[in-house]
Amino acid sequence: MVKLTEYSQRGGCAAKLGPGDLAGVLNQLPVMHNPNVLVGITTSDDAGVYKLNATTALVQTVDFFTPIVDDPYLFGQIAAANSLSDIYAMGATPLTALNLVAFPNCKLPGEVLLAILQGGQDKVAEAGAVIIGGHSIVDNEPKYGLSVTGLAHPEKIWTNAGAQPGDCLVLTKALGTGILTSAARADLFPHGVAEATASMAALNAVAAKVAAGFNINACTDITGFGLLGHVYEMAAGSKVSITIDSTALPLLPEAAEAANMGLVPGGAYTNRNYLKTVTFAEPVKENIRDICFDPQTSGGLLFAVPGDQAQALIAALQAAGVAAASLIGQVTADGGGDIYVR
Ligand code: CO
Ligand code: CO
Ligand code: CO
């Protein structure tokens, strides 16, 4: 069988731009202003939101990356689930999608591309959306993802900037996909790798649907900047301080052991170096700190919900099959994006 990840020149998560690089480039561009833009690029949110009229807003996002698994069908599913996730993270419903494809057609057979696209298409169908086009180029390494457009009511959007002191933080998927992707490359921890793969291929649709019945103050999904990178974006955007309970974090099986062995992707160190507002309590072990910064692919949703609704939200998520749903922290006070991990 073709080992698809061998065609990834720099490898999965480590190939992503570090948050520092990205911010440095974006800051050089003047911000465009338009009265219909409800969420633009300034708050590092999951998707952009453009108000069409009083009841409808367009929600748009794009994401693509190099293979993180060898099975092309699975890679297509994971890439699509990851792209669709940003729509769910805004409280929106996915409507249409466009394929983004780069493929080394002189090195890999056409069946591989077909399987990637079939995986993506099946995941889009599962989301109730439809692929209406796309663009492909020849490239040395395969890349796949989607541009997705969704719809939401303009007043029901979940930004990452609305968290309030007293809110609890609820996370819906277990952490460690980057570390276990590194383990897969080393042919280690097959059980954890299988669980990570299933988790990455799973849509955040059910979690978003359940949460729509609660007063969600803020939401984002956990992806390339790791748990703490996205917690930071929420904390800074909401102008609050957040405490994370490291003992409550849902972890994928064998992720802690793999981190102990040093199977930590480069992106985790990039994230760690970038985030200066994080303080760890001394007892928090090094492997757990690594997991807190581990770049996630198609990670879970992170909700900020009023404290008195948190237990009911978790119960409803678990009843709907979102087994990993956990209360992982609190918004403690107004602030400037400080994060304390105890
Ligand atoms: Co996102
Ligand atoms: Co994204
Ligand atoms: Co959001």
Coordinates of C-alpha atoms and ligand atoms in Angstrom, one line a residue:
M1 CA 0.0 0.0 0.0
V2 CA 1.1 3.6 -0.7
K3 CA 2.4 5.3 2.5
L4 CA 0.7 8.6 1.9
T5 CA 2.4 10.4 4.8
E6 CA 5.8 9.8 3.2
Y7 CA 4.8 12.4 0.6
S8 CA 4.3 15.0 3.3
Q9 CA 7.6 16.8 3.0
R10 CA 7.6 18.4 6.4
G11 CA 4.9 16.4 8.0
G12 CA 1.4 17.2 9.3
C13 CA 1.1 19.7 12.1
A14 CA 4.7 20.8 12.1
A15 CA 4.3 22.1 8.6
K16 CA 1.7 24.6 9.7
L17 CA 2.8 28.2 10.1
G18 CA 3.5 28.9 13.8
P19 CA 1.1 31.4 15.4
G20 CA 3.9 33.9 15.7
D21 CA 4.7 33.8 11.9
L22 CA 1.1 34.0 11.0
A23 CA 0.4 37.0 13.2
G24 CA 3.5 38.7 12.0
V25 CA 2.4 38.5 8.3
L26 CA -1.3 39.4 8.9
N27 CA -0.4 42.4 11.0
Q28 CA 1.3 44.0 8.0
L29 CA -2.0 44.1 6.0
P30 CA -4.4 47.0 6.6
V31 CA -7.8 45.7 7.9
M32 CA -10.7 46.0 5.4
H33 CA -13.9 47.6 6.8
N34 CA -17.4 46.8 5.7
P35 CA -20.5 47.3 7.8
N36 CA -21.9 43.8 7.0
V37 CA -18.8 42.0 8.4
L38 CA -19.9 40.7 11.7
V39 CA -16.7 38.6 12.3
G40 CA -13.6 39.5 10.4
I41 CA -9.9 38.7 10.7
T42 CA -9.1 40.8 13.7
T43 CA -10.3 38.4 16.4
S44 CA -8.6 35.2 15.0
D45 CA -12.0 33.5 15.0
D46 CA -12.8 30.2 13.3
A47 CA -14.7 31.7 10.3
G48 CA -15.6 35.0 8.8
V49 CA -19.3 36.1 9.1
Y50 CA -21.0 38.4 6.6
K51 CA -24.6 39.6 7.3
L52 CA -26.8 39.2 4.2
N53 CA -30.0 40.5 5.9
A54 CA -31.7 40.6 9.3
T55 CA -32.1 36.9 9.6
T56 CA -29.3 35.4 7.5
A57 CA -25.5 35.6 7.7
L58 CA -22.9 33.8 5.5
V59 CA -20.2 31.9 7.4
Q60 CA -17.1 31.1 5.4
T61 CA -13.9 29.2 6.2
V62 CA -11.1 27.4 4.3
D63 CA -8.5 24.9 5.5
F64 CA -6.2 22.3 3.8
F65 CA -3.1 20.3 4.8
T66 CA -0.7 17.5 3.9
P67 CA -1.6 13.8 4.7
I68 CA -1.5 12.9 8.4
V69 CA -2.6 9.3 7.8
D70 CA -1.6 6.8 5.1
D71 CA -5.1 5.7 4.1
P72 CA -6.2 8.2 1.4
Y73 CA -10.0 7.7 2.0
L74 CA -9.4 8.4 5.7
F75 CA -7.2 11.4 4.9
G76 CA -10.1 12.8 2.8
Q77 CA -12.6 12.3 5.7
I78 CA -10.3 13.9 8.3
A79 CA -9.5 16.9 6.1
A80 CA -13.2 17.5 5.4
A81 CA -14.3 17.0 9.0
N82 CA -11.5 19.5 10.0
S83 CA -12.7 22.1 7.5
L84 CA -16.4 21.7 8.4
S85 CA -15.6 22.1 12.1
D86 CA -15.0 25.8 11.8
I87 CA -18.6 26.2 10.6
Y88 CA -19.9 24.3 13.6
A89 CA -17.6 26.4 15.9
M90 CA -19.5 29.5 14.8
G91 CA -22.9 27.9 15.5
A92 CA -23.7 27.7 11.8
T93 CA -25.0 25.0 9.5
P94 CA -22.8 24.0 6.5
L95 CA -24.4 24.5 3.1
T96 CA -21.8 24.2 0.3
A97 CA -18.2 23.3 -0.1
L98 CA -15.4 23.6 -2.6
N99 CA -12.5 21.1 -2.9
L100 CA -8.9 22.3 -2.7
V101 CA -6.5 19.7 -4.1
A102 CA -2.8 19.5 -4.7
F103 CA -1.5 16.2 -6.1
P104 CA 1.7 14.7 -7.4
N105 CA 0.1 13.0 -10.4
C106 CA 3.5 11.7 -11.7
K107 CA 4.3 10.0 -8.4
L108 CA 1.0 8.7 -7.1
P109 CA -1.8 6.8 -9.0
G110 CA -5.1 8.4 -9.7
E111 CA -6.9 6.0 -7.4
V112 CA -5.3 7.6 -4.5
L113 CA -6.7 11.0 -5.4
L114 CA -10.1 9.4 -6.1
A115 CA -10.1 7.9 -2.6
I116 CA -9.1 11.2 -1.0
L117 CA -12.0 13.0 -2.8
Q118 CA -14.4 10.2 -2.0
G119 CA -13.6 10.5 1.7
G120 CA -14.1 14.2 1.6
Q121 CA -17.4 13.9 -0.3
D122 CA -18.8 11.3 2.1
K123 CA -18.0 13.5 5.1
V124 CA -19.6 16.5 3.4
A125 CA -22.7 14.4 2.7
E126 CA -22.8 13.2 6.3
A127 CA -22.8 16.9 7.3
G128 CA -25.9 17.5 5.0
A129 CA -23.9 19.8 2.8
V130 CA -22.9 19.5 -0.9
I131 CA -19.7 20.0 -2.9
I132 CA -20.3 22.4 -5.8
G133 CA -16.8 22.7 -7.3
G134 CA -13.2 23.1 -6.5
H135 CA -9.7 23.6 -7.8
S136 CA -6.7 21.3 -8.2
I137 CA -3.0 21.8 -9.0
V138 CA -0.1 19.5 -9.6
D139 CA 2.3 19.7 -6.6
N140 CA 5.2 17.7 -5.1
E141 CA 3.2 16.8 -2.0
P142 CA -0.5 16.0 -1.7
K143 CA -2.7 18.5 0.0
Y144 CA -6.5 18.4 0.5
G145 CA -9.1 20.5 2.3
L146 CA -12.3 22.4 1.7
S147 CA -13.6 25.9 1.6
V148 CA -17.0 25.7 3.3
T149 CA -19.9 28.1 3.4
G150 CA -22.5 27.9 6.0
L151 CA -25.6 29.9 7.2
A152 CA -26.4 31.3 10.6
H153 CA -28.8 33.7 12.2
P154 CA -26.7 36.9 12.6
E155 CA -27.7 37.2 16.3
K156 CA -27.0 33.5 17.1
I157 CA -23.3 33.4 16.0
W158 CA -20.8 31.9 18.5
T159 CA -17.7 34.0 18.4
N160 CA -14.6 33.2 20.4
A161 CA -14.8 36.6 22.0
G162 CA -17.9 36.4 24.3
A163 CA -16.7 34.4 27.3
Q164 CA -17.8 35.9 30.6
P165 CA -16.4 35.6 34.1
G166 CA -18.2 32.7 35.8
D167 CA -18.5 30.7 32.6
C168 CA -17.3 27.1 32.6
L169 CA -15.3 25.7 29.7
V170 CA -16.5 22.4 28.1
L171 CA -14.4 20.5 25.6
T172 CA -16.0 17.8 23.4
K173 CA -13.1 15.7 22.0
A174 CA -10.1 14.1 23.7
L175 CA -6.6 15.7 23.2
G176 CA -3.4 14.2 21.7
T177 CA -4.0 13.8 17.9
G178 CA -0.7 15.5 17.0
I179 CA 1.3 13.4 19.4
L180 CA -0.4 10.2 18.2
T181 CA 0.1 11.2 14.6
S182 CA 3.8 11.3 15.5
A183 CA 3.4 7.9 17.1
A184 CA 1.9 6.5 13.9
R185 CA 4.9 7.6 11.9
A186 CA 7.1 5.6 14.4
D187 CA 4.7 2.6 14.2
L188 CA 4.0 2.9 17.9
F189 CA 0.9 2.9 20.1
P190 CA -1.5 1.4 17.5
H191 CA -4.5 1.5 19.8
G192 CA -4.1 5.2 20.6
V193 CA -3.4 5.9 16.9
A194 CA -6.7 4.2 15.9
E195 CA -8.7 6.2 18.5
A196 CA -7.0 9.4 17.3
T197 CA -7.9 8.6 13.7
A198 CA -11.5 7.9 14.5
S199 CA -11.7 11.1 16.6
M200 CA -10.2 13.2 13.8
A201 CA -12.7 11.8 11.2
A202 CA -15.7 12.5 13.5
L203 CA -17.8 15.6 12.7
N204 CA -18.5 18.2 15.4
A205 CA -22.1 18.3 14.2
V206 CA -23.7 16.5 17.1
A207 CA -21.9 18.6 19.7
A208 CA -22.9 21.8 18.0
K209 CA -26.5 20.7 17.7
V210 CA -26.7 19.8 21.4
A211 CA -25.0 23.0 22.5
A212 CA -27.5 25.1 20.5
G213 CA -30.0 24.4 23.2
F214 CA -27.8 26.2 25.8
N215 CA -26.6 29.8 26.3
I216 CA -23.2 29.5 24.7
N217 CA -21.3 32.7 25.3
A218 CA -18.2 31.7 23.2
C219 CA -17.1 28.8 21.1
T220 CA -14.0 27.8 19.1
D221 CA -12.6 24.5 17.9
I222 CA -9.2 23.1 18.9
T223 CA -6.9 22.8 15.9
G224 CA -3.3 23.8 15.0
F225 CA -2.5 26.1 17.9
G226 CA -3.3 23.4 20.4
L227 CA -5.7 23.6 23.4
L228 CA -3.9 26.5 25.0
G229 CA -3.4 28.4 21.8
H230 CA -7.2 28.4 21.2
V231 CA -8.0 29.0 24.9
Y232 CA -5.7 32.1 24.6
E233 CA -7.6 33.3 21.5
M234 CA -10.8 33.0 23.4
A235 CA -9.4 34.6 26.6
A236 CA -7.7 37.5 24.7
G237 CA -10.8 38.1 22.4
S238 CA -13.1 38.0 25.4
K239 CA -10.7 40.1 27.6
V240 CA -10.9 37.6 30.4
S241 CA -8.6 35.3 32.4
I242 CA -9.0 31.5 32.2
T243 CA -8.0 28.7 34.6
I244 CA -7.6 25.2 33.1
D245 CA -7.8 22.0 35.3
S246 CA -5.1 19.8 33.8
T247 CA -6.5 16.7 35.7
A248 CA -9.9 17.1 34.0
L249 CA -8.6 17.1 30.4
P250 CA -9.9 14.3 28.3
L251 CA -6.9 12.5 26.7
L252 CA -6.8 10.0 23.9
P253 CA -5.5 6.6 25.0
E254 CA -1.7 6.4 25.1
A255 CA -1.3 10.1 24.3
A256 CA 0.3 10.7 27.7
E257 CA 2.7 7.7 27.2
A258 CA 3.6 8.8 23.7
A259 CA 4.3 12.4 24.9
N260 CA 6.5 10.9 27.7
M261 CA 8.5 9.1 24.9
G262 CA 9.1 12.5 23.2
L263 CA 6.7 11.8 20.3
V264 CA 5.8 15.5 20.3
P265 CA 5.4 17.3 17.0
G266 CA 7.4 20.4 16.3
G267 CA 4.2 22.5 16.2
A268 CA 3.7 21.9 19.9
Y269 CA 7.0 23.7 20.7
T270 CA 6.2 26.5 18.3
N271 CA 2.9 27.0 20.1
R272 CA 4.6 26.8 23.5
N273 CA 7.2 29.4 22.6
Y274 CA 4.6 31.7 21.2
L275 CA 2.2 31.7 24.2
K276 CA 3.7 33.9 26.9
T277 CA 0.6 34.3 29.0
V278 CA 0.4 30.7 30.3
T279 CA 1.4 29.9 33.9
F280 CA 1.6 26.2 34.9
A281 CA 1.2 25.1 38.6
E282 CA 4.4 23.2 39.4
P283 CA 2.9 19.8 39.8
V284 CA 1.6 19.7 36.2
K285 CA 3.8 17.1 34.5
E286 CA 5.8 17.8 31.4
N287 CA 3.9 15.4 29.2
I288 CA 0.6 17.0 30.1
R289 CA 2.1 20.4 29.3
D290 CA 3.1 19.0 25.9
I291 CA -0.5 17.8 25.3
C292 CA -1.8 21.2 26.2
F293 CA 0.2 22.7 23.3
D294 CA -0.2 19.7 20.9
P295 CA -1.5 20.9 17.5
Q296 CA -4.9 19.1 17.0
T297 CA -6.4 18.2 13.7
S298 CA -10.2 18.2 13.6
G299 CA -10.2 18.7 17.4
G300 CA -13.2 19.2 19.6
L301 CA -15.4 22.3 20.2
L302 CA -14.6 24.4 23.3
F303 CA -17.7 26.1 24.8
A304 CA -17.8 28.8 27.3
V305 CA -21.2 28.3 29.0
P306 CA -22.7 30.0 32.1
G307 CA -21.5 28.0 35.2
D308 CA -25.0 26.9 36.2
Q309 CA -25.5 25.3 32.7
A310 CA -22.3 23.4 32.5
Q311 CA -23.3 20.1 34.1
A312 CA -26.5 19.9 32.0
L313 CA -24.6 20.6 28.8
I314 CA -22.1 17.8 29.6
A315 CA -24.9 15.4 30.4
A316 CA -26.8 16.3 27.2
L317 CA -23.6 15.9 25.1
Q318 CA -22.8 12.5 26.6
A319 CA -26.3 11.3 26.2
A320 CA -26.0 12.3 22.5
G321 CA -22.9 10.2 22.1
V322 CA -20.2 12.9 22.6
A323 CA -18.5 10.7 25.2
A324 CA -15.4 12.8 25.8
A325 CA -17.3 15.9 26.8
S326 CA -15.7 17.3 29.9
L327 CA -15.6 20.4 32.1
I328 CA -12.0 21.5 31.8
G329 CA -11.8 25.0 33.3
Q330 CA -13.4 28.3 34.2
V331 CA -13.4 31.9 33.2
T332 CA -12.2 33.5 36.4
A333 CA -12.2 37.2 35.9
D334 CA -11.8 40.1 33.4
G335 CA -8.3 40.2 32.1
G336 CA -6.0 40.3 29.2
G337 CA -5.8 36.7 28.1
D338 CA -3.9 35.2 31.0
I339 CA -4.1 31.4 31.4
Y340 CA -3.4 29.5 34.5
V341 CA -3.1 25.7 34.3
R342 CA -3.4 23.9 37.7
Ligands
CO1 CO -11.2 26.8 14.1
CO2 CO -9.5 26.6 10.6
CO3 CO -17.0 30.4 17.3

